[in-house]
mmCIF file of C-alpha atoms in Angstrom:
data_model
loop_
_atom_site.group_PDB
_atom_site.id
_atom_site.type_symbol
_atom_site.label_atom_id
_atom_site.label_comp_id
_atom_site.label_asym_id
_atom_site.label_seq_id
_atom_site.Cartn_x
_atom_site.Cartn_y
_atom_site.Cartn_z
ATOM 1 C CA MET A 1 0.000 0.000 0.000
ATOM 2 C CA GLN A 2 1.612 3.166 -1.240
ATOM 3 C CA PHE A 3 0.150 5.426 1.467
ATOM 4 C CA VAL A 4 1.904 3.299 4.115
ATOM 5 C CA ASN A 5 5.250 3.283 2.347
ATOM 6 C CA LYS A 6 5.375 6.845 1.053
ATOM 7 C CA GLY A 7 2.701 8.767 2.899
ATOM 8 C CA TYR A 8 -0.083 10.693 1.252
ATOM 9 C CA GLU A 9 1.968 13.544 -0.191
ATOM 10 C CA GLU A 10 4.587 11.346 -1.840
ATOM 11 C CA THR A 11 2.121 8.835 -3.301
ATOM 12 C CA SER A 12 1.084 9.540 -6.876
ATOM 13 C CA LEU A 13 -1.804 8.128 -8.869
ATOM 14 C CA ASP A 14 0.826 6.424 -11.043
ATOM 15 C CA ASP A 15 2.138 4.620 -7.930
ATOM 16 C CA ILE A 16 -1.370 3.475 -7.035
ATOM 17 C CA VAL A 17 -2.342 2.183 -10.475
ATOM 18 C CA GLU A 18 0.998 0.412 -10.846
ATOM 19 C CA GLU A 19 0.497 -1.368 -7.520
ATOM 20 C CA ILE A 20 -3.026 -2.542 -8.283
ATOM 21 C CA GLY A 21 -2.297 -3.272 -11.933
ATOM 22 C CA ILE A 22 -4.871 -1.199 -13.793
ATOM 23 C CA LYS A 23 -4.687 1.657 -16.273
ATOM 24 C CA LYS A 24 -4.775 5.168 -14.933
ATOM 25 C CA GLN A 25 -7.951 5.955 -16.877
ATOM 26 C CA SER A 26 -9.731 3.037 -15.188
ATOM 27 C CA ILE A 27 -9.211 4.451 -11.735
ATOM 28 C CA TYR A 28 -11.304 7.492 -12.639
ATOM 29 C CA SER A 29 -14.350 5.302 -13.163
ATOM 30 C CA HIS A 30 -14.210 4.519 -9.432
ATOM 31 C CA PHE A 31 -12.583 7.585 -7.853
ATOM 32 C CA LYS A 32 -12.479 11.319 -8.561
ATOM 33 C CA ASN A 33 -8.880 11.824 -7.453
ATOM 34 C CA LYS A 34 -6.141 10.734 -5.041
ATOM 35 C CA GLU A 35 -7.988 12.339 -2.143
ATOM 36 C CA ASP A 36 -11.053 10.202 -2.872
ATOM 37 C CA ILE A 37 -8.884 7.071 -2.957
ATOM 38 C CA PHE A 38 -7.239 8.006 0.323
ATOM 39 C CA LEU A 39 -10.587 8.589 2.043
ATOM 40 C CA GLN A 40 -11.855 5.200 0.854
ATOM 41 C CA VAL A 41 -8.681 3.478 2.062
ATOM 42 C CA MET A 42 -9.008 5.267 5.416
ATOM 43 C CA ASN A 43 -12.634 4.205 5.750
ATOM 44 C CA ASP A 44 -11.768 0.596 4.877
ATOM 45 C CA ALA A 45 -8.836 0.557 7.326
ATOM 46 C CA VAL A 46 -10.988 1.886 10.155
ATOM 47 C CA ASN A 47 -13.731 -0.652 9.464
ATOM 48 C CA LYS A 48 -11.208 -3.511 9.394
ATOM 49 C CA GLU A 49 -9.697 -2.369 12.697
ATOM 50 C CA ILE A 50 -13.131 -2.071 14.281
ATOM 51 C CA SER A 51 -13.858 -5.633 13.142
ATOM 52 C CA PHE A 52 -10.520 -6.792 14.545
ATOM 53 C CA VAL A 53 -11.191 -5.173 17.934
ATOM 54 C CA ASN A 54 -14.767 -6.448 18.174
ATOM 55 C CA HIS A 55 -13.792 -9.988 17.210
ATOM 56 C CA PHE A 56 -10.800 -9.945 19.564
ATOM 57 C CA PHE A 57 -12.891 -8.994 22.591
ATOM 58 C CA GLU A 58 -15.918 -11.150 21.670
ATOM 59 C CA SER A 59 -13.732 -14.238 21.375
ATOM 60 C CA ARG A 60 -12.283 -13.551 24.837
ATOM 61 C CA SER A 61 -15.409 -12.526 26.719
ATOM 62 C CA GLN A 62 -14.848 -15.225 29.372
ATOM 63 C CA VAL A 63 -11.103 -14.677 29.756
ATOM 64 C CA GLU A 64 -9.502 -12.852 32.714
ATOM 65 C CA LEU A 65 -8.767 -9.163 32.167
ATOM 66 C CA GLN A 66 -5.005 -9.523 32.590
ATOM 67 C CA GLU A 67 -4.790 -12.088 29.810
ATOM 68 C CA VAL A 68 -7.130 -10.180 27.483
ATOM 69 C CA LEU A 69 -5.265 -6.890 27.765
ATOM 70 C CA PHE A 70 -1.809 -8.430 27.481
ATOM 71 C CA LYS A 71 -2.845 -10.575 24.509
ATOM 72 C CA LEU A 72 -4.224 -7.449 22.795
ATOM 73 C CA LEU A 73 -0.815 -5.799 23.128
ATOM 74 C CA VAL A 74 0.846 -8.929 21.776
ATOM 75 C CA ARG A 75 -1.577 -9.108 18.821
ATOM 76 C CA TYR A 76 -0.806 -5.523 17.853
ATOM 77 C CA LYS A 77 2.900 -6.376 18.020
ATOM 78 C CA GLU A 78 2.434 -9.511 15.921
ATOM 79 C CA ARG A 79 0.358 -7.721 13.342
ATOM 80 C CA TYR A 80 2.753 -4.786 13.130
ATOM 81 C CA LEU A 81 6.119 -6.569 13.244
ATOM 82 C CA LEU A 82 5.600 -10.181 12.282
ATOM 83 C CA GLU A 83 2.672 -10.161 9.918
ATOM 84 C CA ASP A 84 3.585 -6.830 8.325
ATOM 85 C CA ASP A 85 -0.082 -5.859 8.492
ATOM 86 C CA LYS A 86 -0.492 -2.887 6.141
ATOM 87 C CA ASN A 87 -3.855 -2.024 7.650
ATOM 88 C CA ILE A 88 -2.562 -1.333 11.147
ATOM 89 C CA LYS A 89 0.518 0.415 9.745
ATOM 90 C CA PHE A 90 -1.670 2.669 7.600
ATOM 91 C CA LEU A 91 -3.976 3.491 10.487
ATOM 92 C CA LEU A 92 -1.110 4.329 12.839
ATOM 93 C CA ARG A 93 0.647 6.460 10.244
ATOM 94 C CA MET A 94 -2.521 8.406 9.531
ATOM 95 C CA ALA A 95 -3.285 8.816 13.243
ATOM 96 C CA PHE A 96 0.128 10.403 13.798
ATOM 97 C CA MET A 97 0.643 12.129 10.454
ATOM 98 C CA PRO A 98 -2.546 12.554 8.430
ATOM 99 C CA PRO A 99 -2.471 14.643 5.272
ATOM 100 C CA TYR A 100 -2.809 18.230 6.438
ATOM 101 C CA HIS A 101 -5.791 19.113 4.260
ATOM 102 C CA LEU A 102 -7.589 15.875 5.205
ATOM 103 C CA ARG A 103 -6.670 15.951 8.891
ATOM 104 C CA ASP A 104 -10.190 16.593 10.224
ATOM 105 C CA THR A 105 -11.752 13.867 8.080
ATOM 106 C CA ALA A 106 -8.989 11.377 8.910
ATOM 107 C CA MET A 107 -9.291 12.120 12.629
ATOM 108 C CA GLU A 108 -13.080 11.658 12.500
ATOM 109 C CA GLN A 109 -12.528 8.233 10.963
ATOM 110 C CA PHE A 110 -9.829 7.352 13.474
ATOM 111 C CA GLU A 111 -12.102 8.459 16.316
ATOM 112 C CA LYS A 112 -14.699 5.849 15.222
ATOM 113 C CA TYR A 113 -12.050 3.177 15.757
ATOM 114 C CA ASN A 114 -10.962 4.698 19.078
ATOM 115 C CA GLN A 115 -14.527 4.785 20.372
ATOM 116 C CA GLU A 116 -15.048 1.112 19.552
ATOM 117 C CA LEU A 117 -11.747 0.170 21.149
ATOM 118 C CA GLU A 118 -12.641 2.211 24.232
ATOM 119 C CA ARG A 119 -16.079 0.602 24.464
ATOM 120 C CA ASN A 120 -14.581 -2.894 24.369
ATOM 121 C CA VAL A 121 -11.849 -2.131 26.897
ATOM 122 C CA LYS A 122 -14.325 -0.490 29.267
ATOM 123 C CA GLU A 123 -16.636 -3.496 29.044
ATOM 124 C CA ALA A 124 -13.723 -5.810 29.865
ATOM 125 C CA PHE A 125 -12.791 -3.669 32.876
ATOM 126 C CA SER A 126 -16.389 -3.516 34.082
ATOM 127 C CA LYS A 127 -16.471 -7.337 34.345
ATOM 128 C CA ALA A 128 -13.072 -7.616 36.030
ATOM 129 C CA GLU A 129 -12.512 -8.525 39.659
ATOM 130 C CA HIS A 130 -9.587 -7.701 41.939
ATOM 131 C CA ILE A 131 -8.821 -4.418 40.204
ATOM 132 C CA ARG A 132 -8.112 -1.292 42.245
ATOM 133 C CA VAL A 133 -9.408 1.160 39.614
ATOM 134 C CA THR A 134 -12.835 1.918 38.202
ATOM 135 C CA ALA A 135 -13.751 0.748 34.709
ATOM 136 C CA GLU A 136 -13.364 4.347 33.520
ATOM 137 C CA GLU A 137 -9.931 4.754 35.126
ATOM 138 C CA GLY A 138 -8.801 1.368 33.869
ATOM 139 C CA THR A 139 -9.907 2.164 30.343
ATOM 140 C CA ILE A 140 -8.148 5.519 30.276
ATOM 141 C CA SER A 141 -4.941 4.098 31.737
ATOM 142 C CA PHE A 142 -4.885 1.105 29.406
ATOM 143 C CA LEU A 143 -5.571 3.164 26.284
ATOM 144 C CA ASN A 144 -2.694 5.467 27.223
ATOM 145 C CA PHE A 145 -0.514 2.417 27.833
ATOM 146 C CA LEU A 146 -1.536 1.034 24.433
ATOM 147 C CA ASP A 147 -0.712 4.353 22.746
ATOM 148 C CA GLY A 148 2.776 4.183 24.232
ATOM 149 C CA ILE A 149 3.233 0.613 23.046
ATOM 150 C CA LEU A 150 2.103 1.533 19.536
ATOM 151 C CA VAL A 151 4.659 4.352 19.447
ATOM 152 C CA GLU A 152 7.281 1.832 20.605
ATOM 153 C CA LEU A 153 6.338 -0.414 17.684
ATOM 154 C CA ILE A 154 6.943 2.398 15.247
ATOM 155 C CA TYR A 155 10.262 3.639 16.662
ATOM 156 C CA THR A 156 11.951 0.732 18.481
ATOM 157 C CA ASN A 157 13.659 -2.383 17.148
ATOM 158 C CA SER A 158 11.913 -5.653 17.953
ATOM 159 C CA SER A 159 14.427 -6.984 20.517
ATOM 160 C CA LYS A 160 14.266 -3.770 22.538
ATOM 161 C CA PHE A 161 10.484 -3.751 22.175
ATOM 162 C CA GLU A 162 10.116 -7.152 23.857
ATOM 163 C CA THR A 163 11.938 -5.977 26.965
ATOM 164 C CA ARG A 164 10.032 -2.706 27.113
ATOM 165 C CA LEU A 165 6.699 -4.463 26.711
ATOM 166 C CA ARG A 166 7.432 -7.058 29.390
ATOM 167 C CA VAL A 167 8.743 -4.599 31.978
ATOM 168 C CA SER A 168 6.068 -1.970 31.307
ATOM 169 C CA TRP A 169 3.304 -4.552 31.471
ATOM 170 C CA GLU A 170 4.508 -5.975 34.793
ATOM 171 C CA VAL A 171 4.632 -2.502 36.359
ATOM 172 C CA TYR A 172 1.280 -1.517 34.850
ATOM 173 C CA TRP A 173 -0.495 -4.666 36.003
ATOM 174 C CA GLN A 174 0.939 -4.420 39.530
ATOM 175 C CA GLY A 175 -0.368 -0.864 39.673
ATOM 176 C CA ILE A 176 -3.986 -1.705 38.841
ATOM 177 C CA SER A 177 -4.301 -5.184 40.329
ATOM 178 C CA MET A 178 -5.146 -6.011 43.926
ATOM 179 C CA VAL A 179 -3.531 -9.421 43.502
ATOM 180 C CA LYS A 180 0.198 -9.630 44.148
#
């Protein structure tokens, strides 16, 4: 995906049509311009991430909070580093550096994903036992923790990331858990 590799500004329509293997004229039967393509890709990425989050939490509805939250962090790592998931890479890049003239639209789309993630995390916290924070406090703290981990994925090499994830998680969990 050209927007992941080059960013919006550096991606040309020629790059896009070459990647998908169609003629440039054909793209205009589906999209008005590069901006229209970007907005469709953004919408698709957000919808895929919402599906990922919903499926992740639904499939773990009976699992202890500690395991659910840690496994979510691990799945983001796997998708970003090991699976080279273009969807999550695109979404993170656009969350941190959206095209200036499309910033408001991109952030509205990203906020849909954030709201769904927040809803799922809050629901998991509301069912948890032996936690010393409210569901609201737990959700806020975990989402901030997740943001930090996602930044680590972008800027840190994988061996350093493993150590940072393990140590940060242990400290985080000790801070919110009543169980020692």
